[in-house]
mmCIF file of N, CA and C in Angstrom:
data_model
loop_
_atom_site.group_PDB
_atom_site.id
_atom_site.type_symbol
_atom_site.label_atom_id
_atom_site.label_comp_id
_atom_site.label_asym_id
_atom_site.label_seq_id
_atom_site.Cartn_x
_atom_site.Cartn_y
_atom_site.Cartn_z
ATOM 1 N N LEU A 34 -24.810 -21.945 -79.846
ATOM 2 C CA LEU A 34 -24.108 -23.338 -79.311
ATOM 3 C C LEU A 34 -24.144 -24.627 -79.800
ATOM 4 N N ASP A 35 -22.947 -25.400 -80.059
ATOM 5 C CA ASP A 35 -23.098 -26.364 -80.513
ATOM 6 C C ASP A 35 -22.769 -27.200 -79.024
ATOM 7 N N ILE A 36 -23.250 -28.117 -78.434
ATOM 8 C CA ILE A 36 -22.807 -28.713 -77.165
ATOM 9 C C ILE A 36 -22.611 -29.754 -77.799
ATOM 10 N N GLY A 37 -23.164 -30.609 -78.929
ATOM 11 C CA GLY A 37 -22.806 -32.167 -78.734
ATOM 12 C C GLY A 37 -23.127 -32.581 -77.630
ATOM 13 N N THR A 38 -22.161 -33.175 -77.235
ATOM 14 C CA THR A 38 -21.670 -34.644 -76.838
ATOM 15 C C THR A 38 -20.820 -34.570 -75.531
ATOM 16 N N THR A 39 -20.169 -32.639 -75.365
ATOM 17 C CA THR A 39 -19.578 -32.628 -74.290
ATOM 18 C C THR A 39 -20.301 -32.107 -73.282
ATOM 19 N N ARG A 40 -19.274 -31.814 -72.002
ATOM 20 C CA ARG A 40 -20.040 -31.577 -70.523
ATOM 21 C C ARG A 40 -20.099 -29.744 -70.362
ATOM 22 N N TRP A 41 -21.800 -29.128 -70.369
ATOM 23 C CA TRP A 41 -21.218 -28.173 -71.230
ATOM 24 C C TRP A 41 -22.252 -27.082 -69.477
ATOM 25 N N GLY A 42 -22.159 -25.539 -69.145
ATOM 26 C CA GLY A 42 -23.371 -25.260 -68.248
ATOM 27 C C GLY A 42 -22.250 -25.372 -66.934
ATOM 28 N N GLY A 43 -22.261 -24.766 -65.981
ATOM 29 C CA GLY A 43 -21.637 -24.905 -64.918
ATOM 30 C C GLY A 43 -21.626 -23.896 -64.151
ATOM 31 N N ILE A 44 -23.578 -23.311 -63.696
ATOM 32 C CA ILE A 44 -24.242 -22.513 -63.399
ATOM 33 C C ILE A 44 -24.531 -22.959 -62.108
ATOM 34 N N PRO A 45 -24.040 -21.955 -61.302
ATOM 35 C CA PRO A 45 -23.825 -22.068 -59.751
ATOM 36 C C PRO A 45 -25.085 -21.755 -59.347
ATOM 37 N N VAL A 46 -26.710 -22.664 -59.041
ATOM 38 C CA VAL A 46 -27.817 -22.769 -58.496
ATOM 39 C C VAL A 46 -28.549 -21.803 -57.009
ATOM 40 N N SER A 47 -27.094 -21.654 -56.382
ATOM 41 C CA SER A 47 -27.643 -22.727 -54.665
ATOM 42 C C SER A 47 -27.661 -20.222 -54.599
ATOM 43 N N SER A 48 -27.787 -19.595 -55.065
ATOM 44 C CA SER A 48 -27.890 -18.366 -54.188
ATOM 45 C C SER A 48 -29.206 -17.762 -55.674
ATOM 46 N N LEU A 49 -29.768 -18.508 -56.713
ATOM 47 C CA LEU A 49 -31.242 -18.404 -57.323
ATOM 48 C C LEU A 49 -32.852 -18.766 -57.021
ATOM 49 N N ARG A 50 -32.786 -17.735 -56.903
ATOM 50 C CA ARG A 50 -34.029 -17.803 -56.752
ATOM 51 C C ARG A 50 -35.039 -19.013 -57.457
ATOM 52 N N ARG A 51 -34.738 -18.650 -59.018
ATOM 53 C CA ARG A 51 -35.987 -19.555 -59.216
ATOM 54 C C ARG A 51 -34.315 -20.058 -60.807
ATOM 55 N N ALA A 52 -34.726 -21.041 -60.836
ATOM 56 C CA ALA A 52 -33.835 -21.868 -62.294
ATOM 57 C C ALA A 52 -33.911 -23.169 -62.767
ATOM 58 N N SER A 53 -34.295 -23.414 -64.076
ATOM 59 C CA SER A 53 -34.260 -24.210 -64.944
ATOM 60 C C SER A 53 -34.347 -24.558 -66.508
ATOM 61 N N LEU A 54 -34.229 -26.226 -66.408
ATOM 62 C CA LEU A 54 -34.064 -25.988 -67.748
ATOM 63 C C LEU A 54 -34.999 -26.324 -68.806
ATOM 64 N N THR A 55 -35.163 -26.254 -69.955
ATOM 65 C CA THR A 55 -35.942 -26.802 -70.346
ATOM 66 C C THR A 55 -35.327 -27.197 -72.133
ATOM 67 N N ILE A 56 -35.646 -27.892 -72.041
ATOM 68 C CA ILE A 56 -34.713 -29.050 -73.890
ATOM 69 C C ILE A 56 -36.178 -29.443 -74.379
ATOM 70 N N TYR A 57 -35.425 -28.878 -76.085
ATOM 71 C CA TYR A 57 -36.985 -29.325 -77.083
ATOM 72 C C TYR A 57 -36.374 -30.062 -78.071
ATOM 73 N N ALA A 58 -36.377 -31.287 -77.010
ATOM 74 C CA ALA A 58 -35.803 -32.265 -77.672
ATOM 75 C C ALA A 58 -36.394 -32.798 -79.424
ATOM 76 N N SER A 59 -35.294 -33.303 -79.998
ATOM 77 C CA SER A 59 -35.835 -34.178 -81.485
ATOM 78 C C SER A 59 -36.582 -34.750 -81.764
ATOM 79 N N LYS A 60 -35.640 -36.061 -80.661
ATOM 80 C CA LYS A 60 -35.420 -37.296 -80.101
ATOM 81 C C LYS A 60 -35.319 -37.865 -79.270
ATOM 82 N N ASP A 61 -35.588 -38.843 -78.208
ATOM 83 C CA ASP A 61 -35.620 -39.419 -77.196
ATOM 84 C C ASP A 61 -34.127 -39.261 -76.583
ATOM 85 N N ASN A 62 -33.236 -39.527 -75.352
ATOM 86 C CA ASN A 62 -32.227 -39.113 -75.393
ATOM 87 C C ASN A 62 -32.331 -39.216 -73.303
ATOM 88 N N GLU A 63 -31.085 -39.027 -73.234
ATOM 89 C CA GLU A 63 -29.795 -38.965 -71.595
ATOM 90 C C GLU A 63 -29.725 -37.839 -71.367
ATOM 91 N N LEU A 64 -30.094 -37.158 -70.515
ATOM 92 C CA LEU A 64 -29.171 -36.271 -69.879
ATOM 93 C C LEU A 64 -28.645 -36.596 -69.018
ATOM 94 N N ARG A 65 -27.291 -35.844 -68.070
ATOM 95 C CA ARG A 65 -26.937 -36.358 -67.380
ATOM 96 C C ARG A 65 -26.214 -34.915 -66.506
ATOM 97 N N VAL A 66 -26.795 -34.359 -65.525
ATOM 98 C CA VAL A 66 -26.582 -33.462 -64.631
ATOM 99 C C VAL A 66 -25.536 -33.784 -63.811
ATOM 100 N N TYR A 67 -24.330 -32.697 -63.801
ATOM 101 C CA TYR A 67 -23.027 -33.246 -62.749
ATOM 102 C C TYR A 67 -23.517 -31.753 -61.674
ATOM 103 N N GLU A 68 -23.768 -32.472 -60.729
ATOM 104 C CA GLU A 68 -23.158 -31.377 -59.609
ATOM 105 C C GLU A 68 -22.521 -30.838 -58.562
ATOM 106 N N TYR A 69 -21.173 -30.673 -58.570
ATOM 107 C CA TYR A 69 -20.788 -29.932 -57.570
ATOM 108 C C TYR A 69 -20.026 -29.123 -56.842
ATOM 109 N N GLU A 70 -18.889 -29.429 -55.744
ATOM 110 C CA GLU A 70 -19.408 -27.562 -54.830
ATOM 111 C C GLU A 70 -18.473 -27.051 -55.229
ATOM 112 N N ALA A 71 -18.453 -25.317 -55.517
ATOM 113 C CA ALA A 71 -17.328 -24.132 -56.260
ATOM 114 C C ALA A 71 -16.286 -24.613 -54.979
ATOM 115 N N SER A 72 -16.098 -25.476 -54.876
ATOM 116 C CA SER A 72 -14.126 -25.106 -54.631
ATOM 117 C C SER A 72 -13.021 -25.420 -55.642
ATOM 118 N N LEU A 73 -11.434 -24.981 -54.814
ATOM 119 C CA LEU A 73 -10.830 -25.662 -55.823
ATOM 120 C C LEU A 73 -10.306 -26.456 -54.860
ATOM 121 N N PRO A 74 -9.657 -27.581 -55.739
ATOM 122 C CA PRO A 74 -11.135 -27.872 -56.693
ATOM 123 C C PRO A 74 -11.833 -28.100 -57.007
ATOM 124 N N PRO A 75 -12.137 -27.956 -57.435
ATOM 125 C CA PRO A 75 -13.781 -28.526 -57.601
ATOM 126 C C PRO A 75 -14.447 -30.307 -56.939
ATOM 127 N N ARG A 76 -15.525 -30.400 -55.923
ATOM 128 C CA ARG A 76 -15.316 -31.461 -55.103
ATOM 129 C C ARG A 76 -16.931 -31.934 -56.010
ATOM 130 N N MET A 77 -17.059 -33.197 -56.616
ATOM 131 C CA MET A 77 -18.188 -33.605 -57.015
ATOM 132 C C MET A 77 -19.141 -33.970 -56.689
ATOM 133 N N LEU A 78 -20.611 -33.598 -56.042
ATOM 134 C CA LEU A 78 -21.555 -33.816 -55.006
ATOM 135 C C LEU A 78 -22.103 -35.143 -54.921
ATOM 136 N N SER A 79 -22.630 -35.205 -57.030
ATOM 137 C CA SER A 79 -23.337 -36.150 -57.671
ATOM 138 C C SER A 79 -23.112 -35.931 -59.141
ATOM 139 N N THR A 80 -24.068 -36.769 -59.570
ATOM 140 C CA THR A 80 -24.389 -37.466 -60.736
ATOM 141 C C THR A 80 -25.878 -38.023 -61.236
ATOM 142 N N GLU A 81 -26.840 -37.684 -61.702
ATOM 143 C CA GLU A 81 -28.296 -38.042 -62.017
ATOM 144 C C GLU A 81 -28.596 -37.989 -63.255
ATOM 145 N N LYS A 82 -28.681 -38.877 -64.040
ATOM 146 C CA LYS A 82 -29.706 -39.536 -64.766
ATOM 147 C C LYS A 82 -31.302 -39.027 -65.001
ATOM 148 N N HIS A 83 -31.136 -38.223 -66.129
ATOM 149 C CA HIS A 83 -32.822 -37.668 -66.195
ATOM 150 C C HIS A 83 -33.176 -38.346 -67.951
ATOM 151 N N LEU A 84 -34.214 -38.744 -68.706
ATOM 152 C CA LEU A 84 -34.291 -38.653 -69.406
ATOM 153 C C LEU A 84 -35.224 -38.074 -69.928
ATOM 154 N N VAL A 85 -34.742 -37.663 -71.382
ATOM 155 C CA VAL A 85 -35.641 -37.030 -72.106
ATOM 156 C C VAL A 85 -35.929 -37.490 -73.389
ATOM 157 N N LYS A 86 -37.210 -36.768 -73.419
ATOM 158 C CA LYS A 86 -38.203 -37.353 -75.040
ATOM 159 C C LYS A 86 -38.499 -36.439 -75.555
ATOM 160 N N SER A 87 -38.715 -36.987 -76.694
ATOM 161 C CA SER A 87 -39.063 -36.125 -77.630
ATOM 162 C C SER A 87 -39.850 -35.016 -77.798
ATOM 163 N N GLY A 88 -39.437 -33.495 -78.119
ATOM 164 C CA GLY A 88 -41.000 -32.825 -77.459
ATOM 165 C C GLY A 88 -40.169 -31.825 -76.260
ATOM 166 N N LYS A 89 -40.711 -31.332 -75.477
ATOM 167 C CA LYS A 89 -40.560 -30.243 -74.351
ATOM 168 C C LYS A 89 -40.420 -31.358 -72.994
ATOM 169 N N ASN A 90 -39.296 -30.597 -72.585
ATOM 170 C CA ASN A 90 -38.352 -31.328 -71.860
ATOM 171 C C ASN A 90 -38.251 -30.030 -70.500
ATOM 172 N N THR A 91 -38.617 -29.969 -69.545
ATOM 173 C CA THR A 91 -38.580 -28.601 -68.066
ATOM 174 C C THR A 91 -37.715 -29.199 -66.882
ATOM 175 N N LEU A 92 -36.870 -29.454 -66.445
ATOM 176 C CA LEU A 92 -36.218 -30.138 -65.432
ATOM 177 C C LEU A 92 -35.915 -28.634 -64.409
ATOM 178 N N ASP A 93 -36.573 -28.849 -63.306
ATOM 179 C CA ASP A 93 -36.099 -28.049 -62.176
ATOM 180 C C ASP A 93 -34.599 -27.425 -61.255
ATOM 181 N N LEU A 94 -33.981 -27.036 -61.616
ATOM 182 C CA LEU A 94 -32.743 -27.323 -61.349
ATOM 183 C C LEU A 94 -32.640 -26.705 -59.767
ATOM 184 N N LYS A 95 -33.905 -25.948 -58.327
ATOM 185 C CA LYS A 95 -33.514 -25.290 -57.405
ATOM 186 C C LYS A 95 -33.340 -26.801 -56.854
ATOM 187 N N ALA A 96 -33.456 -27.913 -57.530
ATOM 188 C CA ALA A 96 -33.551 -29.627 -57.017
ATOM 189 C C ALA A 96 -31.668 -29.037 -56.147
ATOM 190 N N TYR A 97 -30.564 -28.560 -56.968
ATOM 191 C CA TYR A 97 -29.234 -29.411 -56.546
ATOM 192 C C TYR A 97 -29.131 -28.033 -56.091
ATOM 193 N N ARG A 98 -27.858 -27.395 -55.119
ATOM 194 C CA ARG A 98 -27.948 -26.715 -54.523
ATOM 195 C C ARG A 98 -25.936 -26.602 -54.820
ATOM 196 N N GLY A 99 -25.299 -27.019 -55.458
ATOM 197 C CA GLY A 99 -23.934 -26.307 -55.941
ATOM 198 C C GLY A 99 -23.735 -25.723 -57.615
ATOM 199 N N VAL A 100 -22.973 -26.112 -57.572
ATOM 200 C CA VAL A 100 -22.674 -25.122 -59.493
ATOM 201 C C VAL A 100 -23.717 -26.799 -59.894
ATOM 202 N N VAL A 101 -24.588 -26.646 -61.683
ATOM 203 C CA VAL A 101 -24.184 -28.220 -61.905
ATOM 204 C C VAL A 101 -23.783 -27.703 -63.549
ATOM 205 N N SER A 102 -23.597 -28.721 -64.347
ATOM 206 C CA SER A 102 -23.332 -28.942 -65.242
ATOM 207 C C SER A 102 -23.985 -29.893 -66.171
ATOM 208 N N PHE A 103 -24.369 -29.651 -67.493
ATOM 209 C CA PHE A 103 -25.313 -30.999 -68.563
ATOM 210 C C PHE A 103 -24.319 -31.894 -68.691
ATOM 211 N N GLU A 104 -24.437 -32.966 -69.719
ATOM 212 C CA GLU A 104 -24.073 -33.577 -71.174
ATOM 213 C C GLU A 104 -24.961 -34.977 -71.207
ATOM 214 N N LEU A 105 -25.615 -34.958 -73.052
ATOM 215 C CA LEU A 105 -25.791 -35.127 -73.487
ATOM 216 C C LEU A 105 -25.894 -36.480 -74.077
ATOM 217 N N ARG A 106 -26.521 -38.054 -74.030
ATOM 218 C CA ARG A 106 -26.188 -39.180 -74.228
ATOM 219 C C ARG A 106 -25.360 -39.298 -75.634
ATOM 220 N N GLU A 107 -26.053 -38.792 -76.862
ATOM 221 C CA GLU A 107 -26.314 -38.465 -77.979
ATOM 222 C C GLU A 107 -26.533 -37.007 -78.541
ATOM 223 N N MET A 108 -25.665 -36.924 -79.411
ATOM 224 C CA MET A 108 -25.917 -35.692 -80.063
ATOM 225 C C MET A 108 -27.431 -35.566 -80.776
ATOM 226 N N ASP A 109 -27.977 -34.513 -80.589
ATOM 227 C CA ASP A 109 -29.302 -34.129 -80.990
ATOM 228 C C ASP A 109 -29.221 -32.732 -82.080
ATOM 229 N N GLY A 110 -28.361 -32.695 -82.880
ATOM 230 C CA GLY A 110 -28.373 -30.911 -83.314
ATOM 231 C C GLY A 110 -29.827 -30.680 -83.817
ATOM 232 N N ASP A 111 -30.715 -30.962 -83.645
ATOM 233 C CA ASP A 111 -31.753 -29.850 -83.891
ATOM 234 C C ASP A 111 -32.407 -29.816 -82.283
ATOM 235 N N ALA A 112 -32.358 -29.833 -81.478
ATOM 236 C CA ALA A 112 -32.590 -29.263 -80.381
ATOM 237 C C ALA A 112 -31.786 -28.115 -79.809
ATOM 238 N N LYS A 113 -33.082 -27.195 -78.985
ATOM 239 C CA LYS A 113 -33.391 -26.396 -78.395
ATOM 240 C C LYS A 113 -33.457 -26.304 -77.012
ATOM 241 N N ILE A 114 -32.254 -25.301 -76.523
ATOM 242 C CA ILE A 114 -32.246 -25.079 -74.677
ATOM 243 C C ILE A 114 -32.016 -24.008 -74.389
ATOM 244 N N HIS A 115 -33.379 -24.124 -73.393
ATOM 245 C CA HIS A 115 -33.523 -22.560 -72.654
ATOM 246 C C HIS A 115 -32.818 -22.955 -71.259
ATOM 247 N N ILE A 116 -32.483 -22.089 -70.976
ATOM 248 C CA ILE A 116 -32.058 -21.791 -69.024
ATOM 249 C C ILE A 116 -32.540 -20.891 -68.560
ATOM 250 N N ASP A 117 -33.665 -20.991 -68.113
ATOM 251 C CA ASP A 117 -34.486 -19.248 -66.891
ATOM 252 C C ASP A 117 -33.853 -19.691 -65.905
ATOM 253 N N LEU A 118 -33.048 -18.527 -64.676
ATOM 254 C CA LEU A 118 -31.438 -17.900 -63.931
ATOM 255 C C LEU A 118 -32.654 -16.993 -63.826
ATOM 256 N N THR A 119 -33.082 -16.600 -62.593
ATOM 257 C CA THR A 119 -34.086 -15.408 -61.979
ATOM 258 C C THR A 119 -33.509 -15.604 -60.863
ATOM 259 N N PRO A 120 -32.546 -14.470 -60.079
ATOM 260 C CA PRO A 120 -31.747 -14.106 -58.613
ATOM 261 C C PRO A 120 -32.421 -13.950 -57.713
#
C-alpha cells in the first residue's frame, strides 16, 4: 500500500485488547494521529503529532479510545509500517 502523505487507517481501537503501530522509517518524519468518534458524521476528538526517527518507532494505540487514522508529514517511500491488533 503506497500511503504517501494522505490520511490512512480508520482503525477502531476501543474494543481491542492490544493495538500498536510500528514504523520502520528511512528518515526522520512526523506522524499525525487523528482520533475521532465512530458516529455519523464522525466527530474529531483529538489530533496528536509524534516525532518519527529513522529506524524503528512503535506507538501504543491503546492510549486512544475511538477510531484512529494516520498521516505522515513527508513521503517515505522506503518506510515499512506494521499494525498489530489483538481483539
